[in-house]
mmCIF file of C-alpha atoms and ligand atoms in Angstrom:
data_model
loop_
_atom_site.group_PDB
_atom_site.id
_atom_site.type_symbol
_atom_site.label_atom_id
_atom_site.label_comp_id
_atom_site.label_asym_id
_atom_site.label_seq_id
_atom_site.Cartn_x
_atom_site.Cartn_y
_atom_site.Cartn_z
ATOM 1 C CA MET T 1 0.276 -0.284 -0.443
ATOM 2 C CA PRO T 2 2.601 2.612 -0.710
ATOM 3 C CA GLY T 3 1.408 6.232 -0.804
ATOM 4 C CA ILE T 4 2.915 9.099 -1.587
ATOM 5 C CA TYR T 5 2.809 12.397 0.626
ATOM 6 C CA ILE T 6 3.345 16.617 -0.579
ATOM 7 C CA HIS T 7 5.082 19.080 1.164
ATOM 8 C CA ILE T 8 3.342 22.814 1.008
ATOM 9 C CA PRO T 9 5.876 24.753 3.499
ATOM 10 C CA PHE T 10 2.931 27.843 3.297
ATOM 11 C CA CYS T 11 2.253 29.202 7.498
ATOM 12 C CA LYS T 12 0.939 32.439 8.051
ATOM 13 C CA LYS T 13 1.831 32.708 11.033
ATOM 14 C CA LYS T 14 4.834 30.061 13.036
ATOM 15 C CA CYS T 15 3.012 28.635 15.992
ATOM 16 C CA LEU T 16 4.651 28.583 19.150
ATOM 17 C CA TYR T 17 5.326 25.101 19.632
ATOM 18 C CA CYS T 18 5.564 23.853 15.724
ATOM 19 C CA SER T 19 8.724 22.555 14.554
ATOM 20 C CA PHE T 20 7.611 21.569 10.665
ATOM 21 C CA VAL T 21 9.238 22.858 8.517
ATOM 22 C CA SER T 22 6.828 26.040 7.752
ATOM 23 C CA PHE T 23 7.645 29.094 6.698
ATOM 24 C CA GLU T 24 5.565 32.363 7.427
ATOM 25 C CA ARG T 25 5.903 35.638 4.693
ATOM 26 C CA LYS T 26 6.671 33.202 1.350
ATOM 27 C CA LEU T 27 3.005 33.152 0.162
ATOM 28 C CA ASP T 28 4.670 35.102 -3.474
ATOM 29 C CA LEU T 29 7.101 31.911 -3.937
ATOM 30 C CA GLU T 30 4.016 29.350 -4.019
ATOM 31 C CA ASP T 31 3.636 29.093 -7.587
ATOM 32 C CA LYS T 32 6.888 29.238 -7.978
ATOM 33 C CA TYR T 33 6.917 26.430 -5.769
ATOM 34 C CA PHE T 34 4.399 24.345 -7.143
ATOM 35 C CA ALA T 35 6.235 24.343 -10.694
ATOM 36 C CA ALA T 36 9.476 23.237 -8.215
ATOM 37 C CA LEU T 37 6.908 20.365 -7.453
ATOM 38 C CA LEU T 38 5.883 19.234 -10.944
ATOM 39 C CA LYS T 39 9.473 18.974 -11.801
ATOM 40 C CA GLU T 40 10.734 16.828 -9.530
ATOM 41 C CA ILE T 41 7.503 14.238 -9.784
ATOM 42 C CA ASP T 42 9.010 14.445 -13.371
ATOM 43 C CA ILE T 43 12.426 13.432 -11.542
ATOM 44 C CA ALA T 44 10.863 11.072 -9.025
ATOM 45 C CA SER T 45 8.948 9.668 -12.257
ATOM 46 C CA ASN T 46 12.344 8.035 -13.992
ATOM 47 C CA ASP T 47 13.218 6.178 -10.620
ATOM 48 C CA GLN T 48 12.961 2.043 -12.378
ATOM 49 C CA TYR T 49 11.549 1.150 -8.901
ATOM 50 C CA LEU T 50 9.120 3.761 -7.820
ATOM 51 C CA LYS T 51 7.636 3.338 -11.397
ATOM 52 C CA ASN T 52 6.676 -0.411 -10.937
ATOM 53 C CA LEU T 53 4.824 0.653 -7.639
ATOM 54 C CA THR T 54 1.499 1.021 -7.769
ATOM 55 C CA PHE T 55 0.532 4.249 -4.909
ATOM 56 C CA ASP T 56 -2.761 3.949 -2.546
ATOM 57 C CA THR T 57 -2.715 6.666 -1.599
ATOM 58 C CA ILE T 58 -1.126 10.799 -1.914
ATOM 59 C CA TYR T 59 -1.039 13.162 1.502
ATOM 60 C CA PHE T 60 -1.193 16.711 0.876
ATOM 61 C CA GLY T 61 0.709 18.392 4.071
ATOM 62 C CA GLY T 62 2.377 20.867 5.599
ATOM 63 C CA GLY T 63 2.418 23.422 6.323
ATOM 64 C CA THR T 64 -0.053 24.612 5.552
ATOM 65 C CA PRO T 65 -2.017 23.665 2.302
ATOM 66 C CA SER T 66 -5.267 25.306 2.317
ATOM 67 C CA LEU T 67 -2.864 28.733 1.716
ATOM 68 C CA VAL T 68 -2.414 27.812 -1.767
ATOM 69 C CA LYS T 69 -4.448 28.274 -4.514
ATOM 70 C CA ALA T 70 -6.650 24.682 -5.088
ATOM 71 C CA ARG T 71 -5.411 25.151 -9.407
ATOM 72 C CA ASN T 72 -2.385 24.258 -8.111
ATOM 73 C CA ILE T 73 -2.833 21.374 -5.612
ATOM 74 C CA ALA T 74 -4.655 19.981 -9.027
ATOM 75 C CA LEU T 75 -2.176 19.811 -11.217
ATOM 76 C CA CYS T 76 -0.191 18.388 -8.965
ATOM 77 C CA LEU T 77 -2.756 15.620 -8.868
ATOM 78 C CA LYS T 78 -2.558 15.882 -12.637
ATOM 79 C CA ARG T 79 0.844 15.364 -12.426
ATOM 80 C CA LEU T 80 0.881 12.110 -10.607
ATOM 81 C CA ARG T 81 -1.911 10.761 -12.302
ATOM 82 C CA GLU T 82 0.166 10.890 -15.171
ATOM 83 C CA LYS T 83 3.921 9.441 -14.645
ATOM 84 C CA PHE T 84 2.510 7.328 -11.469
ATOM 85 C CA THR T 85 0.513 4.558 -11.834
ATOM 86 C CA ILE T 86 -2.768 5.187 -8.661
ATOM 87 C CA LYS T 87 -4.569 2.876 -8.011
ATOM 88 C CA LYS T 88 -7.975 3.121 -8.768
ATOM 89 C CA GLN T 89 -9.596 5.249 -6.409
ATOM 90 C CA PRO T 90 -7.460 5.845 -3.930
ATOM 91 C CA GLU T 91 -7.333 7.781 -0.713
ATOM 92 C CA ILE T 92 -7.049 11.703 -1.754
ATOM 93 C CA SER T 93 -6.025 13.458 1.596
ATOM 94 C CA ILE T 94 -5.396 17.125 2.439
ATOM 95 C CA GLU T 95 -4.423 19.420 5.904
ATOM 96 C CA LEU T 96 -6.671 22.154 6.295
ATOM 97 C CA ASN T 97 -6.545 25.293 9.197
ATOM 98 C CA PRO T 98 -9.381 26.340 10.191
ATOM 99 C CA GLU T 99 -8.841 31.010 9.784
ATOM 100 C CA SER T 100 -7.857 29.403 6.196
ATOM 101 C CA VAL T 101 -11.000 26.825 4.633
ATOM 102 C CA ARG T 102 -12.351 28.480 1.714
ATOM 103 C CA GLU T 103 -16.483 26.927 0.509
ATOM 104 C CA GLU T 104 -14.886 27.156 -3.233
ATOM 105 C CA PHE T 105 -11.114 25.518 -2.536
ATOM 106 C CA LEU T 106 -13.130 23.127 -1.252
ATOM 107 C CA LYS T 107 -15.027 22.446 -4.309
ATOM 108 C CA LYS T 108 -12.743 22.184 -6.547
ATOM 109 C CA LEU T 109 -10.527 19.496 -4.370
ATOM 110 C CA LYS T 110 -13.760 17.583 -4.240
ATOM 111 C CA ASN T 111 -13.581 17.375 -8.260
ATOM 112 C CA GLU T 112 -10.337 16.430 -8.003
ATOM 113 C CA GLY T 113 -10.911 13.824 -6.179
ATOM 114 C CA ILE T 114 -10.106 15.063 -2.492
ATOM 115 C CA ASN T 115 -11.604 12.652 -0.649
ATOM 116 C CA ARG T 116 -10.486 13.075 3.188
ATOM 117 C CA VAL T 117 -9.890 15.882 5.295
ATOM 118 C CA SER T 118 -7.734 17.077 8.394
ATOM 119 C CA LEU T 119 -8.715 19.896 10.164
ATOM 120 C CA GLY T 120 -5.646 21.536 12.609
ATOM 121 C CA ALA T 121 -8.244 22.296 15.076
ATOM 122 C CA GLN T 122 -6.247 21.318 18.311
ATOM 123 C CA ASP T 123 -8.220 22.650 21.139
ATOM 124 C CA PHE T 124 -11.163 24.158 21.596
ATOM 125 C CA THR T 125 -10.966 26.918 24.770
ATOM 126 C CA GLU T 126 -9.748 30.506 23.100
ATOM 127 C CA ARG T 127 -6.458 29.623 26.900
ATOM 128 C CA GLY T 128 -5.042 26.651 24.778
ATOM 129 C CA LEU T 129 -5.380 28.522 21.033
ATOM 130 C CA LYS T 130 -3.358 31.724 22.607
ATOM 131 C CA THR T 131 -1.039 28.994 24.649
ATOM 132 C CA LEU T 132 0.068 27.127 21.675
ATOM 133 C CA GLY T 133 -0.137 30.726 19.729
ATOM 134 C CA ARG T 134 -2.637 29.032 16.801
ATOM 135 C CA VAL T 135 -4.307 32.004 14.540
ATOM 136 C CA HIS T 136 -7.470 30.801 14.473
ATOM 137 C CA SER T 137 -10.416 30.791 17.433
ATOM 138 C CA LYS T 138 -12.964 28.099 18.921
ATOM 139 C CA ASP T 139 -15.473 30.021 16.478
ATOM 140 C CA ASP T 140 -13.578 29.492 13.550
ATOM 141 C CA ILE T 141 -12.814 25.438 14.156
ATOM 142 C CA HIS T 142 -17.013 25.379 13.989
ATOM 143 C CA VAL T 143 -17.301 27.704 10.550
ATOM 144 C CA ALA T 144 -14.557 25.784 8.998
ATOM 145 C CA VAL T 145 -16.145 22.277 9.524
ATOM 146 C CA LYS T 146 -19.814 23.241 7.858
ATOM 147 C CA LYS T 147 -18.109 24.470 5.011
ATOM 148 C CA ILE T 148 -16.159 20.548 4.892
ATOM 149 C CA LYS T 149 -19.739 19.170 5.041
ATOM 150 C CA LYS T 150 -20.991 21.400 3.065
ATOM 151 C CA SER T 151 -18.602 20.953 0.158
ATOM 152 C CA GLY T 152 -19.924 16.929 0.417
ATOM 153 C CA ILE T 153 -16.655 15.684 2.238
ATOM 154 C CA GLU T 154 -17.629 13.648 4.698
ATOM 155 C CA ASN T 155 -14.260 11.529 5.382
ATOM 156 C CA LEU T 156 -13.758 14.439 8.607
ATOM 157 C CA SER T 157 -10.588 14.094 10.325
ATOM 158 C CA LEU T 158 -10.326 17.108 13.727
ATOM 159 C CA ASP T 159 -6.538 17.355 15.306
ATOM 160 C CA LEU T 160 -5.991 17.693 18.628
ATOM 161 C CA ILE T 161 -3.257 18.262 20.636
ATOM 162 C CA PHE T 162 -3.586 17.455 24.736
ATOM 163 C CA GLY T 163 -1.159 18.493 27.405
ATOM 164 C CA ILE T 164 -1.665 22.035 26.864
ATOM 165 C CA PRO T 165 -0.157 24.038 29.654
ATOM 166 C CA GLY T 166 -2.484 24.497 32.519
ATOM 167 C CA GLN T 167 -4.255 21.833 31.002
ATOM 168 C CA ASN T 168 -6.806 19.653 33.469
ATOM 169 C CA ARG T 169 -9.620 16.506 32.863
ATOM 170 C CA LYS T 170 -12.223 19.389 32.730
ATOM 171 C CA TRP T 171 -10.646 21.631 30.285
ATOM 172 C CA LEU T 172 -10.188 18.291 27.913
ATOM 173 C CA LEU T 173 -13.567 16.858 28.344
ATOM 174 C CA LYS T 174 -15.142 19.952 27.157
ATOM 175 C CA SER T 175 -12.286 19.801 23.901
ATOM 176 C CA LEU T 176 -13.640 16.642 22.915
ATOM 177 C CA ASP T 177 -17.231 17.518 23.267
ATOM 178 C CA GLU T 178 -17.090 20.071 21.101
ATOM 179 C CA ALA T 179 -14.572 17.629 19.313
ATOM 180 C CA ILE T 180 -17.074 14.805 19.072
ATOM 181 C CA SER T 181 -20.148 16.978 18.685
ATOM 182 C CA LEU T 182 -18.119 17.785 15.093
ATOM 183 C CA GLY T 183 -19.202 14.274 13.992
ATOM 184 C CA PRO T 184 -15.507 13.281 12.985
ATOM 185 C CA LYS T 185 -15.032 10.037 11.527
ATOM 186 C CA HIS T 186 -10.808 10.626 12.728
ATOM 187 C CA LEU T 187 -9.620 12.089 15.376
ATOM 188 C CA SER T 188 -5.876 12.430 15.700
ATOM 189 C CA CYS T 189 -4.755 13.472 19.257
ATOM 190 C CA TYR T 190 -1.436 14.141 20.118
ATOM 191 C CA GLU T 191 0.772 15.002 23.486
ATOM 192 C CA LEU T 192 2.574 17.930 23.186
ATOM 193 C CA THR T 193 5.853 17.759 23.265
ATOM 194 C CA ILE T 194 8.141 21.089 23.731
ATOM 195 C CA GLU T 195 11.178 20.652 20.327
ATOM 196 C CA GLU T 196 14.373 22.438 20.713
ATOM 197 C CA GLY T 197 14.189 25.360 18.317
ATOM 198 C CA THR T 198 10.255 26.555 19.096
ATOM 199 C CA GLU T 199 9.230 29.753 20.799
ATOM 200 C CA LEU T 200 7.522 27.770 23.589
ATOM 201 C CA HIS T 201 11.207 26.467 24.298
ATOM 202 C CA LYS T 202 12.443 29.499 24.861
ATOM 203 C CA LEU T 203 9.625 29.861 27.278
ATOM 204 C CA LYS T 204 10.571 26.429 29.001
ATOM 205 C CA LYS T 205 14.137 27.272 29.089
ATOM 206 C CA THR T 206 12.874 30.862 31.131
ATOM 207 C CA LYS T 207 11.114 28.876 33.227
ATOM 208 C CA SER T 208 8.122 31.184 32.380
ATOM 209 C CA LEU T 209 5.763 27.539 30.890
ATOM 210 C CA LYS T 210 4.138 25.069 33.174
ATOM 211 C CA LEU T 211 3.409 21.730 31.137
ATOM 212 C CA PRO T 212 1.926 19.543 32.903
ATOM 213 C CA ASP T 213 2.977 17.102 35.531
ATOM 214 C CA GLU T 214 3.313 13.007 34.673
ATOM 215 C CA GLU T 215 0.306 12.876 36.807
ATOM 216 C CA THR T 216 -2.168 15.214 34.621
ATOM 217 C CA LEU T 217 -0.628 13.392 31.857
ATOM 218 C CA LEU T 218 -1.284 9.882 32.870
ATOM 219 C CA GLU T 219 -5.522 11.035 34.275
ATOM 220 C CA LEU T 220 -5.608 13.200 30.654
ATOM 221 C CA THR T 221 -4.585 9.856 28.649
ATOM 222 C CA VAL T 222 -6.731 7.921 29.745
ATOM 223 C CA THR T 223 -9.377 10.148 30.008
ATOM 224 C CA LEU T 224 -8.755 10.404 26.385
ATOM 225 C CA GLU T 225 -9.203 6.823 25.562
ATOM 226 C CA GLU T 226 -11.690 6.407 27.975
ATOM 227 C CA TYR T 227 -14.628 9.413 26.321
ATOM 228 C CA LEU T 228 -13.205 8.918 22.359
ATOM 229 C CA GLU T 229 -14.189 4.915 23.137
ATOM 230 C CA GLU T 230 -17.264 6.179 25.323
ATOM 231 C CA LYS T 231 -18.707 7.366 22.114
ATOM 232 C CA GLY T 232 -17.443 5.149 19.172
ATOM 233 C CA LEU T 233 -13.700 6.146 18.200
ATOM 234 C CA PHE T 234 -11.529 2.850 18.571
ATOM 235 C CA GLN T 235 -7.799 3.868 18.902
ATOM 236 C CA TYR T 236 -6.474 1.913 16.141
ATOM 237 C CA GLU T 237 -2.702 3.597 16.619
ATOM 238 C CA ILE T 238 -1.090 5.164 20.523
ATOM 239 C CA SER T 239 -2.510 8.467 19.399
ATOM 240 C CA ASN T 240 -4.922 8.204 16.383
ATOM 241 C CA PHE T 241 -8.686 7.215 16.769
ATOM 242 C CA SER T 242 -11.119 6.368 14.184
ATOM 243 C CA VAL T 243 -14.630 5.158 13.218
ATOM 244 C CA PRO T 244 -14.469 1.632 12.159
ATOM 245 C CA GLY T 245 -13.188 1.737 8.378
ATOM 246 C CA TYR T 246 -11.867 5.025 8.441
ATOM 247 C CA GLU T 247 -8.280 4.412 9.746
ATOM 248 C CA CYS T 248 -6.288 7.006 7.763
ATOM 249 C CA LYS T 249 -4.302 4.281 5.006
ATOM 250 C CA HIS T 250 -1.895 6.517 4.862
ATOM 251 C CA ASN T 251 -0.328 6.688 7.743
ATOM 252 C CA ILE T 252 -1.195 3.040 8.786
ATOM 253 C CA ASN T 253 1.308 3.004 5.620
ATOM 254 C CA TYR T 254 4.226 4.435 7.991
ATOM 255 C CA TRP T 255 3.683 2.275 10.485
ATOM 256 C CA LEU T 256 3.790 -0.371 9.225
ATOM 257 C CA VAL T 257 7.040 1.048 7.424
ATOM 258 C CA LYS T 258 5.717 -0.042 3.843
ATOM 259 C CA ASP T 259 7.354 2.133 0.555
ATOM 260 C CA TYR T 260 6.282 5.931 0.563
ATOM 261 C CA LEU T 261 7.693 8.926 -1.859
ATOM 262 C CA GLY T 262 7.548 12.564 -0.132
ATOM 263 C CA LEU T 263 7.645 14.838 -2.952
ATOM 264 C CA GLY T 264 8.286 19.311 -1.660
ATOM 265 C CA CYS T 265 11.243 20.858 0.567
ATOM 266 C CA GLY T 266 11.680 18.796 4.071
ATOM 267 C CA ALA T 267 10.382 15.935 2.462
ATOM 268 C CA VAL T 268 11.349 11.921 3.819
ATOM 269 C CA SER T 269 11.144 8.948 1.470
ATOM 270 C CA TYR T 270 11.341 5.413 2.303
ATOM 271 C CA PHE T 271 11.543 2.908 -0.448
ATOM 272 C CA ASN T 272 13.413 0.530 -1.699
ATOM 273 C CA GLY T 273 15.657 0.160 1.116
ATOM 274 C CA LYS T 274 16.538 3.909 1.379
ATOM 275 C CA ARG T 275 15.529 7.193 3.141
ATOM 276 C CA ARG T 276 16.046 9.833 1.719
ATOM 277 C CA PHE T 277 15.742 13.675 3.238
ATOM 278 C CA ASN T 278 14.668 16.648 1.037
ATOM 279 C CA GLU T 279 16.762 19.744 1.750
ATOM 280 C CA LYS T 280 14.180 21.516 4.379
ATOM 281 C CA ASN T 281 15.750 25.224 3.351
ATOM 282 C CA LEU T 282 13.196 26.393 0.928
ATOM 283 C CA LYS T 283 16.005 28.110 -1.291
ATOM 284 C CA LYS T 284 18.343 25.688 -1.780
ATOM 285 C CA TYR T 285 15.654 22.823 -2.420
ATOM 286 C CA LEU T 286 13.985 25.606 -5.454
ATOM 287 C CA ASN T 287 17.694 25.791 -7.005
ATOM 288 C CA ALA T 288 18.762 21.630 -7.129
ATOM 289 C CA ILE T 289 15.024 21.382 -8.873
ATOM 290 C CA GLY T 290 15.535 24.551 -10.838
ATOM 291 C CA LYS T 291 19.388 22.687 -11.785
ATOM 292 C CA GLY T 292 16.645 19.534 -12.264
ATOM 293 C CA GLN T 293 18.649 17.411 -9.913
ATOM 294 C CA LEU T 294 16.240 16.260 -6.682
ATOM 295 C CA ALA T 295 16.666 18.125 -3.452
ATOM 296 C CA LEU T 296 17.942 15.447 -1.880
ATOM 297 C CA LYS T 297 19.873 16.869 1.147
ATOM 298 C CA LYS T 298 21.022 13.059 3.046
ATOM 299 C CA ILE T 299 20.056 8.912 1.898
ATOM 300 C CA GLU T 300 20.132 6.401 4.233
ATOM 301 C CA ILE T 301 20.625 2.727 3.561
ATOM 302 C CA LEU T 302 19.600 1.264 6.440
ATOM 303 C CA ASP T 303 20.632 -2.363 6.336
ATOM 304 C CA ARG T 304 18.865 -5.501 7.069
ATOM 305 C CA GLU T 305 18.074 -5.861 11.148
ATOM 306 C CA LYS T 306 17.823 -1.577 11.667
ATOM 307 C CA ALA T 307 15.289 -1.650 8.961
ATOM 308 C CA PHE T 308 13.692 -4.736 11.272
ATOM 309 C CA ARG T 309 14.276 -2.520 14.181
ATOM 310 C CA GLU T 310 12.316 1.100 12.965
ATOM 311 C CA ALA T 311 9.477 -1.440 11.778
ATOM 312 C CA PHE T 312 9.333 -3.395 15.095
ATOM 313 C CA VAL T 313 9.020 0.811 16.603
ATOM 314 C CA ILE T 314 7.263 2.169 14.603
ATOM 315 C CA GLY T 315 4.331 -1.072 14.122
ATOM 316 C CA LEU T 316 4.235 -1.571 18.903
ATOM 317 C CA ARG T 317 2.378 1.689 18.256
ATOM 318 C CA LEU T 318 -0.645 0.421 16.918
ATOM 319 C CA ILE T 319 -2.904 -0.836 18.584
ATOM 320 C CA LYS T 320 -3.288 -5.320 16.851
ATOM 321 C CA GLY T 321 0.765 -4.759 17.172
ATOM 322 C CA ILE T 322 3.546 -6.729 15.184
ATOM 323 C CA ASP T 323 2.290 -9.446 13.550
ATOM 324 C CA THR T 324 6.139 -11.579 13.505
ATOM 325 C CA THR T 325 4.963 -14.417 11.081
ATOM 326 C CA SER T 326 4.717 -11.148 8.496
ATOM 327 C CA PHE T 327 8.202 -9.654 10.450
ATOM 328 C CA LYS T 328 9.583 -13.250 9.727
ATOM 329 C CA ARG T 329 8.952 -13.916 6.493
ATOM 330 C CA ARG T 330 9.879 -9.726 5.456
ATOM 331 C CA PHE T 331 13.301 -9.283 7.140
ATOM 332 C CA SER T 332 14.387 -13.253 7.820
ATOM 333 C CA ILE T 333 14.117 -11.383 11.371
ATOM 334 C CA ASP T 334 12.075 -14.218 13.978
ATOM 335 C CA PRO T 335 11.331 -11.005 17.018
ATOM 336 C CA PHE T 336 11.099 -13.842 19.540
ATOM 337 C CA GLN T 337 14.700 -14.789 18.827
ATOM 338 C CA PHE T 338 15.094 -11.839 18.448
ATOM 339 C CA TYR T 339 14.204 -9.666 21.458
ATOM 340 C CA LYS T 340 14.708 -12.464 23.821
ATOM 341 C CA SER T 341 15.590 -11.478 26.406
ATOM 342 C CA GLU T 342 13.567 -7.484 26.541
ATOM 343 C CA LEU T 343 9.854 -9.457 25.170
ATOM 344 C CA SER T 344 10.099 -11.950 28.616
ATOM 345 C CA ASN T 345 11.181 -9.328 30.813
ATOM 346 C CA MET T 346 8.276 -7.043 28.932
ATOM 347 C CA LEU T 347 6.224 -9.821 29.426
ATOM 348 C CA LYS T 348 6.389 -10.141 32.946
ATOM 349 C CA LYS T 349 5.356 -6.895 33.825
ATOM 350 C CA GLY T 350 2.247 -6.530 32.119
ATOM 351 C CA LEU T 351 3.269 -3.699 29.159
ATOM 352 C CA LEU T 352 3.615 -5.973 26.204
ATOM 353 C CA VAL T 353 1.326 -8.725 25.487
ATOM 354 C CA ILE T 354 0.875 -12.187 21.939
ATOM 355 C CA ASP T 355 -2.108 -12.712 21.288
ATOM 356 C CA GLN T 356 -3.944 -15.563 21.579
ATOM 357 C CA ASP T 357 -2.903 -17.132 17.926
ATOM 358 C CA GLY T 358 0.773 -16.913 19.646
ATOM 359 C CA LYS T 359 0.987 -14.951 16.112
ATOM 360 C CA ASN T 360 0.386 -10.725 17.600
ATOM 361 C CA ILE T 361 3.232 -9.162 20.042
ATOM 362 C CA ARG T 362 1.450 -5.593 21.229
ATOM 363 C CA LEU T 363 1.456 -3.197 24.474
ATOM 364 C CA THR T 364 -1.161 -4.097 26.617
ATOM 365 C CA LYS T 365 -3.442 -0.742 27.987
ATOM 366 C CA ARG T 366 -0.457 -0.404 30.982
ATOM 367 C CA GLY T 367 3.031 -0.547 28.530
ATOM 368 C CA ARG T 368 0.822 1.953 26.285
ATOM 369 C CA TYR T 369 0.560 4.286 28.581
ATOM 370 C CA ILE T 370 4.680 4.153 29.016
ATOM 371 C CA SER T 371 5.450 3.701 25.604
ATOM 372 C CA ASN T 372 8.009 5.503 25.224
ATOM 373 C CA TYR T 373 10.550 3.985 27.292
ATOM 374 C CA VAL T 374 8.504 0.441 26.529
ATOM 375 C CA LEU T 375 9.533 0.990 22.589
ATOM 376 C CA SER T 376 13.198 2.448 23.256
ATOM 377 C CA LEU T 377 14.050 -0.660 24.428
ATOM 378 C CA PHE T 378 13.075 -2.452 21.123
ATOM 379 C CA VAL T 379 15.379 1.005 19.383
HETATM 380 S S1 LIG G 1 -0.074 25.521 11.052
HETATM 381 FE FE1 LIG G 1 1.103 23.587 11.573
HETATM 382 S S2 LIG G 1 2.710 23.311 9.923
HETATM 383 FE FE2 LIG G 1 2.250 26.105 10.276
HETATM 384 S S3 LIG G 1 3.295 27.124 11.765
HETATM 385 FE FE3 LIG G 1 1.260 26.182 12.525
HETATM 386 S S4 LIG G 1 2.010 24.086 13.636
HETATM 387 FE FE4 LIG G 1 3.341 24.672 12.066
#
């Protein structure tokens, strides 16, 4: 189930927690950027390995893809269909930010085959949105969802962040209630992480940012999981929940560590045993593509053992866990032998479990709550 990711790096304003490749005040470069993307598609399509794949999903992420012209997104889709084999009725997602959702834009994209939208709501309190440095208000989220529903795209995912400074159970429940009232088919709920180089990181260093303690974070995590399950959104990955049948196929492909092609400034690809990192600097990206070359910054070759370890750690994020039979087939390594002592230790502690048929290894609920620790043992 290979996928294609296209990165659109433009944003209205950098959010205080943002460590993604995104730029403010660069929208004047939009057409130039899309011309480069089309060229990159052409260059990438000369790769015989990619030529032989059939892609199941396409994902426009950012940045803020809802800031650009629908015509540019349509041109990208057209070129991808011309140059690669795309399966019939693929999942095609686009990320939107509430303040920039436009009816006409959505209508055009629906006609182009976009069938899934992921809206960056993040929180439903003005306090939370302000702390995160988001440019939208709570009301903008409601207005955006109305427009999305009017467009006829029914596969709506909402992004939420929890663990915001000052957040408690009541606050989280209020945000979840409001999110659920909008009828999403999917929710991504990530814990706030303070990455180096972000504005929140600077505030943390000056001690003027009071993050929730471990106990509060655990309470928030348990609340989140229990609440969403009660509302019929089932957890299929540590941070992702959906109505059955609406799991994000594009992201499942990442967690299964299967092939994907990433295009655009700062995008990452993984195919044919190699991970390729595109240039994160916009000017350098545009210059390289302008010269008719790929804008690669780094290529990492994964040997069999490294690829196995990575796939094991990432795969454990899925609630159903690792299918050991397919792992043995794929890597010629038996996970039970390779991780003998780690597994025995984690099974004894009740942090991992082997399913009854003896095939899948997965995190227990307790293991999920301290997943960073458990996963770190298998790196
Ligand atoms: S909208 Fe997303 S990509 Fe843009 S600055 Fe905010 S977090 Fe970063």
